[in-house]
Amino acid sequence: MKVLVPVKRVIDYNVKVRVKADGSGVDLANVKMSMNPFDEIAVEEAIRLKEAGKAEEVIAVSIGVKQAQETLRTALAMGADRAILVVAAEDVHTDIEPLAVAKILAKIVEEEQPGLVLCGKQAIDNDMNATGQMLSALLGWSQATFASKLEVEGDHALVTREVDGGLQTIKVKTPTIVTVDLRLNEPRYASLPNIMKAKKKPLDEKTAADYGVDVTPRLDITVTSEPAARAAGVIVGSVDELVAKLKEAGAV
Amino acid sequence: MMSVLLLAEVTDGELSLDATAKAVTAAAKLGDVTALCCGASAAAAGEAAARIAGVKKVLVAEDASLGHRLAESTAALIVSLADDYSHIVAPATTDAKNVLPRVAALLDVMVISDASGVVDADTYERPIYAGNAIQTVKSRDAKKVISFRTSTFEPAGEQAAAPVETISAVANPGLSEWVEDKVAASDRPELTSAGIVVSGGRGVGSQEDFALIEKLADKLGAAVGASRAAVDSGYAPNDWQVGQTGKVVAPNLYVAVGISGAIQHLAGMKDSKIIVAINKDEEAPIFQVADYGLVADLFTAVPELTEKL
Ligand SMILES: Cc1cc2nc3c(=O)[nH]c(=O)nc-3n(C[C@H](O)[C@H](O)[C@H](O)COP(=O)(O)OP(=O)(O)OC[C@H]3O[C@@H](n4cnc5c(N)ncnc54)[C@H](O)[C@@H]3O)c2cc1C
Ligand SMILES: Nc1ncnc2c1ncn2[C@@H]1O[C@H](COP(=O)(O)O)[C@@H](O)[C@H]1O
């Protein structure tokens, strides 16, 4: 079985984002970019499946600007076997929407015939939480979102999902799409020798046009603004003072 | 007038009134709201949804294949109804986030996830980058598929029951099966609808000591929340996580104990009316959003607070 892992290049989760004063978006020029944290978990899970003898090959895919090559090299350094970069934008500020990403991924799935696609649950930039579900719909496959446990067995997978009420386990037919949540595993760091080796692993470069997919956004972003700021608070000196303040404010 | 199909939040046959009524408030700005209640059993939920002010009609679909709201069968049902509606919406719960993007892709439209504001029938506000920016998006799609962030809408009130119609499920695609649920029963209020939330973080240090947080919560009649670090460390169950990738809450009072205030946590609670932070590190970023900050060791401050309230 091949495992396909879509990985997105996003602003690093430690960076404080800055909204541009003219409302045209968030400033991404000269900002540290990394692999979407959920996608690191997906790559890790794919590699573990390979190490357990359940997968033969792990293919990482990224769609976006050509700098996403770095994100793919990270996936290769972690242990993915090869990578596909689909260049679909020139400007680092252009975000390809989940529907277009899913359409490109669906074409790659047709070509590569993986038994499993492991997506992140959500990209921490657009916070959409949509791509895996959309890909599953386009392929007519089963889906298991927000996975905190995954067992692949023959023609099905058992997946434990983090849902609002607690945990739910479902059994899905393979091939399937699984989107991964934070507690599925702890991703490894790439070692220096593996980072060197990754430079020699195959990385195919394609364009959205190669797959015949129109990436024109369906959602026009009219303005991006700062959220409302909170008024400054006070530091209280004791529990008694805290209780008094809360009573005064009618909070308790 | 636009027509809106709203996927009501039904869990094991029961309507989640708060989440559904909040989504009705958002949906009613768009047009006439038809609420869809589906599940292995959904009739009682349908009766309850019919009494939410603003709901014009309720559709009830009961079928074993719709039990536990498996995404494939639920999405197929919604798509079979889609012709009659300009908007398909739901509260932004984990169930809806599982189903709606699938519906959208089947209809060849984008999904608008976690909308926090309705500007007009085509235009919505939504938080991005863990709530550090708010984006206004105008959809070019003929049909809109939207999940509404419940923490920003007030629940709709009550009305005399709207008509309820029973519809049939579509053929089960048979792609997935439910195996089991692990749900912890609790007498506490539900996290996303509670008026007060007390959350604990890594600073609490252990699952046993999380009892300190729970005692304070019980004294206040509050729900209990947690940071990701507390959940990852096994101090608290996953469904207590508040934040960018957990639940988003906006209670009247939010008490953060032993939580540093990472942006991913703030994303889930910074719209609370009053925020209290208890942390022994005066530099902790949580104090930047707190209305009342107490620099103290939680192991002495929390029991004292519990006693004095
Ligand atoms: C993709 C992604 C998604 C994430 N999603 C979320 C999310 O949804 N929700 C979330 O919460 N986090 C999320 N995180 C994690 C987030 O970045 C932080 O790591 C996490 O919120 C830290 O939790 P914490 O504040 O409990 O722990 P820490 O940052 O370790 O803080 C512990 C605090 O406790 C204080 N403390 C320790 N002992 C005491 C004591 N005795 N008395 C008083 N105070 C004490 C310390 O001073 C410290 O400030 C996410 C991270 C990533 C990468
Ligand atoms: N441009 C992209 N390139 C590769 N993978 C992507 C891209 N966008 C989204 N994904 C995948 O889809 C997941 C969910 O993203 P989203 O639906 O945008 O929140 C991510 O964690 C990735 O696994």
JSON list of C-alpha atoms in Angstrom, two decimals, chain B residues 20-206:
[
{"chain": "B", "resi": 20, "resn": "THR", "atom": "CA", "xyz": [-28.73, 24.42, 17.26]},
{"chain": "B", "resi": 21, "resn": "ALA", "atom": "CA", "xyz": [-30.51, 27.54, 18.56]},
{"chain": "B", "resi": 22, "resn": "LYS", "atom": "CA", "xyz": [-27.34, 29.62, 18.15]},
{"chain": "B", "resi": 23, "resn": "ALA", "atom": "CA", "xyz": [-26.97, 28.47, 14.54]},
{"chain": "B", "resi": 24, "resn": "VAL", "atom": "CA", "xyz": [-30.67, 29.31, 13.97]},
{"chain": "B", "resi": 25, "resn": "THR", "atom": "CA", "xyz": [-29.94, 32.91, 15.05]},
{"chain": "B", "resi": 26, "resn": "ALA", "atom": "CA", "xyz": [-27.24, 33.16, 12.38]},
{"chain": "B", "resi": 27, "resn": "ALA", "atom": "CA", "xyz": [-29.28, 31.31, 9.74]},
{"chain": "B", "resi": 28, "resn": "ALA", "atom": "CA", "xyz": [-32.42, 33.40, 10.28]},
{"chain": "B", "resi": 29, "resn": "LYS", "atom": "CA", "xyz": [-30.50, 36.45, 9.03]},
{"chain": "B", "resi": 30, "resn": "LEU", "atom": "CA", "xyz": [-30.32, 34.71, 5.65]},
{"chain": "B", "resi": 31, "resn": "GLY", "atom": "CA", "xyz": [-33.85, 33.48, 5.06]},
{"chain": "B", "resi": 32, "resn": "ASP", "atom": "CA", "xyz": [-36.47, 30.90, 5.98]},
{"chain": "B", "resi": 33, "resn": "VAL", "atom": "CA", "xyz": [-34.90, 28.16, 8.05]},
{"chain": "B", "resi": 34, "resn": "THR", "atom": "CA", "xyz": [-35.72, 24.47, 7.60]},
{"chain": "B", "resi": 35, "resn": "ALA", "atom": "CA", "xyz": [-34.07, 22.35, 10.29]},
{"chain": "B", "resi": 36, "resn": "LEU", "atom": "CA", "xyz": [-32.98, 18.83, 9.39]},
{"chain": "B", "resi": 37, "resn": "CYS", "atom": "CA", "xyz": [-32.87, 16.36, 12.26]},
{"chain": "B", "resi": 38, "resn": "CYS", "atom": "CA", "xyz": [-31.39, 13.02, 11.30]},
{"chain": "B", "resi": 39, "resn": "GLY", "atom": "CA", "xyz": [-30.17, 9.93, 13.09]},
{"chain": "B", "resi": 40, "resn": "ALA", "atom": "CA", "xyz": [-31.13, 6.38, 13.96]},
{"chain": "B", "resi": 41, "resn": "SER", "atom": "CA", "xyz": [-33.79, 8.14, 16.02]},
{"chain": "B", "resi": 42, "resn": "ALA", "atom": "CA", "xyz": [-34.50, 11.82, 15.50]},
{"chain": "B", "resi": 43, "resn": "ALA", "atom": "CA", "xyz": [-38.25, 12.36, 16.00]},
{"chain": "B", "resi": 44, "resn": "ALA", "atom": "CA", "xyz": [-37.93, 13.74, 19.53]},
{"chain": "B", "resi": 45, "resn": "ALA", "atom": "CA", "xyz": [-35.11, 16.03, 18.36]},
{"chain": "B", "resi": 46, "resn": "GLY", "atom": "CA", "xyz": [-37.39, 17.18, 15.54]},
{"chain": "B", "resi": 47, "resn": "GLU", "atom": "CA", "xyz": [-40.13, 18.09, 18.01]},
{"chain": "B", "resi": 48, "resn": "ALA", "atom": "CA", "xyz": [-37.62, 20.12, 20.02]},
{"chain": "B", "resi": 49, "resn": "ALA", "atom": "CA", "xyz": [-36.16, 21.85, 16.95]},
{"chain": "B", "resi": 50, "resn": "ALA", "atom": "CA", "xyz": [-39.67, 22.86, 15.83]},
{"chain": "B", "resi": 51, "resn": "ARG", "atom": "CA", "xyz": [-39.96, 25.04, 18.93]},
{"chain": "B", "resi": 52, "resn": "ILE", "atom": "CA", "xyz": [-36.83, 27.11, 18.24]},
{"chain": "B", "resi": 53, "resn": "ALA", "atom": "CA", "xyz": [-37.95, 30.61, 17.23]},
{"chain": "B", "resi": 54, "resn": "GLY", "atom": "CA", "xyz": [-37.17, 31.21, 13.57]},
{"chain": "B", "resi": 55, "resn": "VAL", "atom": "CA", "xyz": [-37.50, 27.60, 12.41]},
{"chain": "B", "resi": 56, "resn": "LYS", "atom": "CA", "xyz": [-40.19, 27.50, 9.70]},
{"chain": "B", "resi": 57, "resn": "LYS", "atom": "CA", "xyz": [-40.20, 23.77, 9.13]},
{"chain": "B", "resi": 58, "resn": "VAL", "atom": "CA", "xyz": [-38.50, 20.64, 10.39]},
{"chain": "B", "resi": 59, "resn": "LEU", "atom": "CA", "xyz": [-37.47, 17.60, 8.36]},
{"chain": "B", "resi": 60, "resn": "VAL", "atom": "CA", "xyz": [-36.94, 14.37, 10.28]},
{"chain": "B", "resi": 61, "resn": "ALA", "atom": "CA", "xyz": [-35.00, 11.50, 8.72]},
{"chain": "B", "resi": 62, "resn": "GLU", "atom": "CA", "xyz": [-34.65, 8.33, 10.78]},
{"chain": "B", "resi": 63, "resn": "ASP", "atom": "CA", "xyz": [-32.59, 5.43, 9.58]},
{"chain": "B", "resi": 64, "resn": "ALA", "atom": "CA", "xyz": [-29.98, 3.14, 11.07]},
{"chain": "B", "resi": 65, "resn": "SER", "atom": "CA", "xyz": [-27.48, 4.35, 8.45]},
{"chain": "B", "resi": 66, "resn": "LEU", "atom": "CA", "xyz": [-27.78, 7.88, 9.86]},
{"chain": "B", "resi": 67, "resn": "GLY", "atom": "CA", "xyz": [-26.99, 6.77, 13.41]},
{"chain": "B", "resi": 68, "resn": "HIS", "atom": "CA", "xyz": [-23.93, 8.40, 14.94]},
{"chain": "B", "resi": 69, "resn": "ARG", "atom": "CA", "xyz": [-24.02, 10.78, 12.00]},
{"chain": "B", "resi": 70, "resn": "LEU", "atom": "CA", "xyz": [-21.48, 9.02, 9.87]},
{"chain": "B", "resi": 71, "resn": "ALA", "atom": "CA", "xyz": [-20.28, 11.57, 7.35]},
{"chain": "B", "resi": 72, "resn": "GLU", "atom": "CA", "xyz": [-20.92, 9.65, 4.15]},
{"chain": "B", "resi": 73, "resn": "SER", "atom": "CA", "xyz": [-24.60, 8.86, 4.72]},
{"chain": "B", "resi": 74, "resn": "THR", "atom": "CA", "xyz": [-25.41, 12.22, 6.33]},
{"chain": "B", "resi": 75, "resn": "ALA", "atom": "CA", "xyz": [-23.73, 14.12, 3.49]},
{"chain": "B", "resi": 76, "resn": "ALA", "atom": "CA", "xyz": [-25.59, 12.04, 0.89]},
{"chain": "B", "resi": 77, "resn": "LEU", "atom": "CA", "xyz": [-28.91, 12.88, 2.55]},
{"chain": "B", "resi": 78, "resn": "ILE", "atom": "CA", "xyz": [-28.14, 16.61, 2.66]},
{"chain": "B", "resi": 79, "resn": "VAL", "atom": "CA", "xyz": [-27.03, 16.64, -0.97]},
{"chain": "B", "resi": 80, "resn": "SER", "atom": "CA", "xyz": [-30.30, 14.94, -2.00]},
{"chain": "B", "resi": 81, "resn": "LEU", "atom": "CA", "xyz": [-32.19, 17.87, -0.44]},
{"chain": "B", "resi": 82, "resn": "ALA", "atom": "CA", "xyz": [-29.85, 20.63, -1.63]},
{"chain": "B", "resi": 83, "resn": "ASP", "atom": "CA", "xyz": [-31.81, 21.73, -4.73]},
{"chain": "B", "resi": 84, "resn": "ASP", "atom": "CA", "xyz": [-34.41, 23.48, -2.62]},
{"chain": "B", "resi": 85, "resn": "TYR", "atom": "CA", "xyz": [-32.00, 25.64, -0.64]},
{"chain": "B", "resi": 86, "resn": "SER", "atom": "CA", "xyz": [-29.65, 28.54, -1.28]},
{"chain": "B", "resi": 87, "resn": "HIS", "atom": "CA", "xyz": [-27.74, 27.98, 1.98]},
{"chain": "B", "resi": 88, "resn": "ILE", "atom": "CA", "xyz": [-26.81, 24.82, 3.87]},
{"chain": "B", "resi": 89, "resn": "VAL", "atom": "CA", "xyz": [-25.62, 25.56, 7.38]},
{"chain": "B", "resi": 90, "resn": "ALA", "atom": "CA", "xyz": [-24.87, 24.01, 10.78]},
{"chain": "B", "resi": 91, "resn": "PRO", "atom": "CA", "xyz": [-23.37, 24.94, 14.13]},
{"chain": "B", "resi": 92, "resn": "ALA", "atom": "CA", "xyz": [-19.58, 24.48, 13.94]},
{"chain": "B", "resi": 93, "resn": "THR", "atom": "CA", "xyz": [-19.42, 21.31, 16.03]},
{"chain": "B", "resi": 94, "resn": "THR", "atom": "CA", "xyz": [-17.09, 18.40, 15.31]},
{"chain": "B", "resi": 95, "resn": "ASP", "atom": "CA", "xyz": [-20.02, 16.57, 13.69]},
{"chain": "B", "resi": 96, "resn": "ALA", "atom": "CA", "xyz": [-20.77, 19.43, 11.31]},
{"chain": "B", "resi": 97, "resn": "LYS", "atom": "CA", "xyz": [-17.08, 19.96, 10.53]},
{"chain": "B", "resi": 98, "resn": "ASN", "atom": "CA", "xyz": [-16.97, 16.30, 9.58]},
{"chain": "B", "resi": 99, "resn": "VAL", "atom": "CA", "xyz": [-20.01, 16.48, 7.30]},
{"chain": "B", "resi": 100, "resn": "LEU", "atom": "CA", "xyz": [-20.25, 19.96, 5.74]},
{"chain": "B", "resi": 101, "resn": "PRO", "atom": "CA", "xyz": [-17.00, 20.03, 3.73]},
{"chain": "B", "resi": 102, "resn": "ARG", "atom": "CA", "xyz": [-18.06, 16.71, 2.22]},
{"chain": "B", "resi": 103, "resn": "VAL", "atom": "CA", "xyz": [-21.42, 18.22, 1.28]},
{"chain": "B", "resi": 104, "resn": "ALA", "atom": "CA", "xyz": [-19.72, 21.27, -0.22]},
{"chain": "B", "resi": 105, "resn": "ALA", "atom": "CA", "xyz": [-17.34, 19.23, -2.37]},
{"chain": "B", "resi": 106, "resn": "LEU", "atom": "CA", "xyz": [-20.22, 17.08, -3.65]},
{"chain": "B", "resi": 107, "resn": "LEU", "atom": "CA", "xyz": [-21.96, 20.31, -4.68]},
{"chain": "B", "resi": 108, "resn": "ASP", "atom": "CA", "xyz": [-18.73, 21.73, -6.14]},
{"chain": "B", "resi": 109, "resn": "VAL", "atom": "CA", "xyz": [-18.72, 24.74, -3.81]},
{"chain": "B", "resi": 110, "resn": "MET", "atom": "CA", "xyz": [-16.35, 25.97, -1.10]},
{"chain": "B", "resi": 111, "resn": "VAL", "atom": "CA", "xyz": [-17.25, 25.59, 2.53]},
{"chain": "B", "resi": 112, "resn": "ILE", "atom": "CA", "xyz": [-17.15, 28.60, 4.84]},
{"chain": "B", "resi": 113, "resn": "SER", "atom": "CA", "xyz": [-15.93, 27.12, 8.11]},
{"chain": "B", "resi": 114, "resn": "ASP", "atom": "CA", "xyz": [-16.52, 28.66, 11.51]},
{"chain": "B", "resi": 115, "resn": "ALA", "atom": "CA", "xyz": [-18.21, 31.87, 10.35]},
{"chain": "B", "resi": 116, "resn": "SER", "atom": "CA", "xyz": [-18.41, 34.37, 13.21]},
{"chain": "B", "resi": 117, "resn": "GLY", "atom": "CA", "xyz": [-20.46, 37.01, 11.41]},
{"chain": "B", "resi": 118, "resn": "VAL", "atom": "CA", "xyz": [-23.04, 37.39, 8.65]},
{"chain": "B", "resi": 119, "resn": "VAL", "atom": "CA", "xyz": [-22.55, 40.52, 6.54]},
{"chain": "B", "resi": 120, "resn": "ASP", "atom": "CA", "xyz": [-25.06, 39.62, 3.82]},
{"chain": "B", "resi": 121, "resn": "ALA", "atom": "CA", "xyz": [-26.26, 36.50, 2.02]},
{"chain": "B", "resi": 122, "resn": "ASP", "atom": "CA", "xyz": [-22.92, 36.13, 0.20]},
{"chain": "B", "resi": 123, "resn": "THR", "atom": "CA", "xyz": [-20.52, 37.66, 2.70]},
{"chain": "B", "resi": 124, "resn": "TYR", "atom": "CA", "xyz": [-19.25, 36.31, 6.01]},
{"chain": "B", "resi": 125, "resn": "GLU", "atom": "CA", "xyz": [-16.62, 37.00, 8.63]},
{"chain": "B", "resi": 126, "resn": "ARG", "atom": "CA", "xyz": [-14.42, 34.23, 9.91]},
{"chain": "B", "resi": 127, "resn": "PRO", "atom": "CA", "xyz": [-11.40, 34.09, 12.21]},
{"chain": "B", "resi": 128, "resn": "ILE", "atom": "CA", "xyz": [-8.13, 32.84, 10.73]},
{"chain": "B", "resi": 129, "resn": "TYR", "atom": "CA", "xyz": [-4.65, 32.29, 12.24]},
{"chain": "B", "resi": 130, "resn": "ALA", "atom": "CA", "xyz": [-6.08, 31.18, 15.60]},
{"chain": "B", "resi": 131, "resn": "GLY", "atom": "CA", "xyz": [-8.27, 34.25, 15.75]},
{"chain": "B", "resi": 132, "resn": "ASN", "atom": "CA", "xyz": [-5.37, 36.67, 15.26]},
{"chain": "B", "resi": 133, "resn": "ALA", "atom": "CA", "xyz": [-7.07, 38.02, 12.16]},
{"chain": "B", "resi": 134, "resn": "ILE", "atom": "CA", "xyz": [-10.64, 38.23, 10.96]},
{"chain": "B", "resi": 135, "resn": "GLN", "atom": "CA", "xyz": [-11.27, 37.71, 7.30]},
{"chain": "B", "resi": 136, "resn": "THR", "atom": "CA", "xyz": [-14.33, 38.91, 5.42]},
{"chain": "B", "resi": 137, "resn": "VAL", "atom": "CA", "xyz": [-15.09, 36.60, 2.50]},
{"chain": "B", "resi": 138, "resn": "LYS", "atom": "CA", "xyz": [-17.59, 37.03, -0.31]},
{"chain": "B", "resi": 139, "resn": "SER", "atom": "CA", "xyz": [-18.63, 33.81, -1.95]},
{"chain": "B", "resi": 140, "resn": "ARG", "atom": "CA", "xyz": [-19.00, 33.46, -5.71]},
{"chain": "B", "resi": 141, "resn": "ASP", "atom": "CA", "xyz": [-20.67, 30.08, -5.34]},
{"chain": "B", "resi": 142, "resn": "ALA", "atom": "CA", "xyz": [-24.34, 29.75, -6.19]},
{"chain": "B", "resi": 143, "resn": "LYS", "atom": "CA", "xyz": [-24.96, 27.73, -3.05]},
{"chain": "B", "resi": 144, "resn": "LYS", "atom": "CA", "xyz": [-23.35, 28.48, 0.27]},
{"chain": "B", "resi": 145, "resn": "VAL", "atom": "CA", "xyz": [-22.27, 25.84, 2.76]},
{"chain": "B", "resi": 146, "resn": "ILE", "atom": "CA", "xyz": [-21.45, 27.39, 6.13]},
{"chain": "B", "resi": 147, "resn": "SER", "atom": "CA", "xyz": [-20.71, 26.35, 9.69]},
{"chain": "B", "resi": 148, "resn": "PHE", "atom": "CA", "xyz": [-21.39, 29.00, 12.32]},
{"chain": "B", "resi": 149, "resn": "ARG", "atom": "CA", "xyz": [-19.14, 29.48, 15.33]},
{"chain": "B", "resi": 150, "resn": "THR", "atom": "CA", "xyz": [-21.62, 29.13, 18.18]},
{"chain": "B", "resi": 151, "resn": "SER", "atom": "CA", "xyz": [-19.69, 31.27, 20.68]},
{"chain": "B", "resi": 152, "resn": "THR", "atom": "CA", "xyz": [-20.56, 34.46, 18.78]},
{"chain": "B", "resi": 153, "resn": "PHE", "atom": "CA", "xyz": [-24.32, 34.03, 18.36]},
{"chain": "B", "resi": 154, "resn": "GLU", "atom": "CA", "xyz": [-27.02, 34.19, 21.03]},
{"chain": "B", "resi": 155, "resn": "PRO", "atom": "CA", "xyz": [-29.39, 31.23, 21.07]},
{"chain": "B", "resi": 156, "resn": "ALA", "atom": "CA", "xyz": [-32.79, 31.86, 19.40]},
{"chain": "B", "resi": 157, "resn": "GLY", "atom": "CA", "xyz": [-35.76, 31.78, 21.77]},
{"chain": "B", "resi": 158, "resn": "GLU", "atom": "CA", "xyz": [-38.91, 29.67, 21.71]},
{"chain": "B", "resi": 159, "resn": "GLN", "atom": "CA", "xyz": [-41.98, 29.61, 19.51]},
{"chain": "B", "resi": 160, "resn": "ALA", "atom": "CA", "xyz": [-45.14, 27.55, 18.96]},
{"chain": "B", "resi": 161, "resn": "ALA", "atom": "CA", "xyz": [-44.08, 24.38, 17.15]},
{"chain": "B", "resi": 162, "resn": "ALA", "atom": "CA", "xyz": [-43.41, 24.66, 13.42]},
{"chain": "B", "resi": 163, "resn": "PRO", "atom": "CA", "xyz": [-44.63, 21.82, 11.16]},
{"chain": "B", "resi": 164, "resn": "VAL", "atom": "CA", "xyz": [-42.58, 18.62, 11.16]},
{"chain": "B", "resi": 165, "resn": "GLU", "atom": "CA", "xyz": [-42.30, 16.44, 8.06]},
{"chain": "B", "resi": 166, "resn": "THR", "atom": "CA", "xyz": [-40.81, 12.96, 7.91]},
{"chain": "B", "resi": 167, "resn": "ILE", "atom": "CA", "xyz": [-38.51, 12.18, 5.00]},
{"chain": "B", "resi": 168, "resn": "SER", "atom": "CA", "xyz": [-36.64, 9.02, 4.06]},
{"chain": "B", "resi": 169, "resn": "ALA", "atom": "CA", "xyz": [-32.93, 8.42, 4.10]},
{"chain": "B", "resi": 170, "resn": "VAL", "atom": "CA", "xyz": [-31.02, 7.85, 0.87]},
{"chain": "B", "resi": 171, "resn": "ALA", "atom": "CA", "xyz": [-29.30, 4.55, 0.06]},
{"chain": "B", "resi": 172, "resn": "ASN", "atom": "CA", "xyz": [-26.51, 3.82, 2.52]},
{"chain": "B", "resi": 173, "resn": "PRO", "atom": "CA", "xyz": [-23.17, 4.13, 0.74]},
{"chain": "B", "resi": 174, "resn": "GLY", "atom": "CA", "xyz": [-21.87, 1.53, 3.24]},
{"chain": "B", "resi": 175, "resn": "LEU", "atom": "CA", "xyz": [-18.40, 3.00, 3.50]},
{"chain": "B", "resi": 176, "resn": "SER", "atom": "CA", "xyz": [-18.11, 3.20, 7.25]},
{"chain": "B", "resi": 177, "resn": "GLU", "atom": "CA", "xyz": [-19.57, 1.71, 10.40]},
{"chain": "B", "resi": 178, "resn": "TRP", "atom": "CA", "xyz": [-19.82, 2.92, 13.95]},
{"chain": "B", "resi": 179, "resn": "VAL", "atom": "CA", "xyz": [-17.95, 0.81, 16.48]},
{"chain": "B", "resi": 180, "resn": "GLU", "atom": "CA", "xyz": [-18.12, 2.58, 19.84]},
{"chain": "B", "resi": 181, "resn": "ASP", "atom": "CA", "xyz": [-18.37, 5.87, 21.69]},
{"chain": "B", "resi": 182, "resn": "LYS", "atom": "CA", "xyz": [-16.41, 6.73, 24.81]},
{"chain": "B", "resi": 183, "resn": "VAL", "atom": "CA", "xyz": [-18.35, 9.50, 26.44]},
{"chain": "B", "resi": 184, "resn": "ALA", "atom": "CA", "xyz": [-17.81, 10.53, 30.03]},
{"chain": "B", "resi": 185, "resn": "ALA", "atom": "CA", "xyz": [-21.15, 11.28, 31.68]},
{"chain": "B", "resi": 186, "resn": "SER", "atom": "CA", "xyz": [-21.13, 14.47, 33.70]},
{"chain": "B", "resi": 187, "resn": "ASP", "atom": "CA", "xyz": [-23.60, 16.54, 35.69]},
{"chain": "B", "resi": 188, "resn": "ARG", "atom": "CA", "xyz": [-21.68, 19.69, 34.92]},
{"chain": "B", "resi": 189, "resn": "PRO", "atom": "CA", "xyz": [-22.88, 22.20, 32.34]},
{"chain": "B", "resi": 190, "resn": "GLU", "atom": "CA", "xyz": [-21.72, 21.67, 28.80]},
{"chain": "B", "resi": 191, "resn": "LEU", "atom": "CA", "xyz": [-18.47, 23.50, 28.00]},
{"chain": "B", "resi": 192, "resn": "THR", "atom": "CA", "xyz": [-19.70, 25.50, 25.00]},
{"chain": "B", "resi": 193, "resn": "SER", "atom": "CA", "xyz": [-22.93, 26.67, 26.64]},
{"chain": "B", "resi": 194, "resn": "ALA", "atom": "CA", "xyz": [-21.80, 27.21, 30.25]},
{"chain": "B", "resi": 195, "resn": "GLY", "atom": "CA", "xyz": [-21.97, 30.67, 31.79]},
{"chain": "B", "resi": 196, "resn": "ILE", "atom": "CA", "xyz": [-18.76, 30.03, 33.71]},
{"chain": "B", "resi": 197, "resn": "VAL", "atom": "CA", "xyz": [-15.76, 27.92, 32.69]},
{"chain": "B", "resi": 198, "resn": "VAL", "atom": "CA", "xyz": [-12.83, 26.98, 34.92]},
{"chain": "B", "resi": 199, "resn": "SER", "atom": "CA", "xyz": [-9.84, 25.62, 32.99]},
{"chain": "B", "resi": 200, "resn": "GLY", "atom": "CA", "xyz": [-6.64, 24.02, 34.15]},
{"chain": "B", "resi": 201, "resn": "GLY", "atom": "CA", "xyz": [-3.30, 23.79, 32.38]},
{"chain": "B", "resi": 202, "resn": "ARG", "atom": "CA", "xyz": [0.02, 22.03, 32.68]},
{"chain": "B", "resi": 203, "resn": "GLY", "atom": "CA", "xyz": [0.66, 23.95, 35.90]},
{"chain": "B", "resi": 204, "resn": "VAL", "atom": "CA", "xyz": [-1.90, 21.76, 37.65]},
{"chain": "B", "resi": 205, "resn": "GLY", "atom": "CA", "xyz": [0.65, 18.99, 37.37]},
{"chain": "B", "resi": 206, "resn": "SER", "atom": "CA", "xyz": [-1.36, 15.77, 37.55]}
]
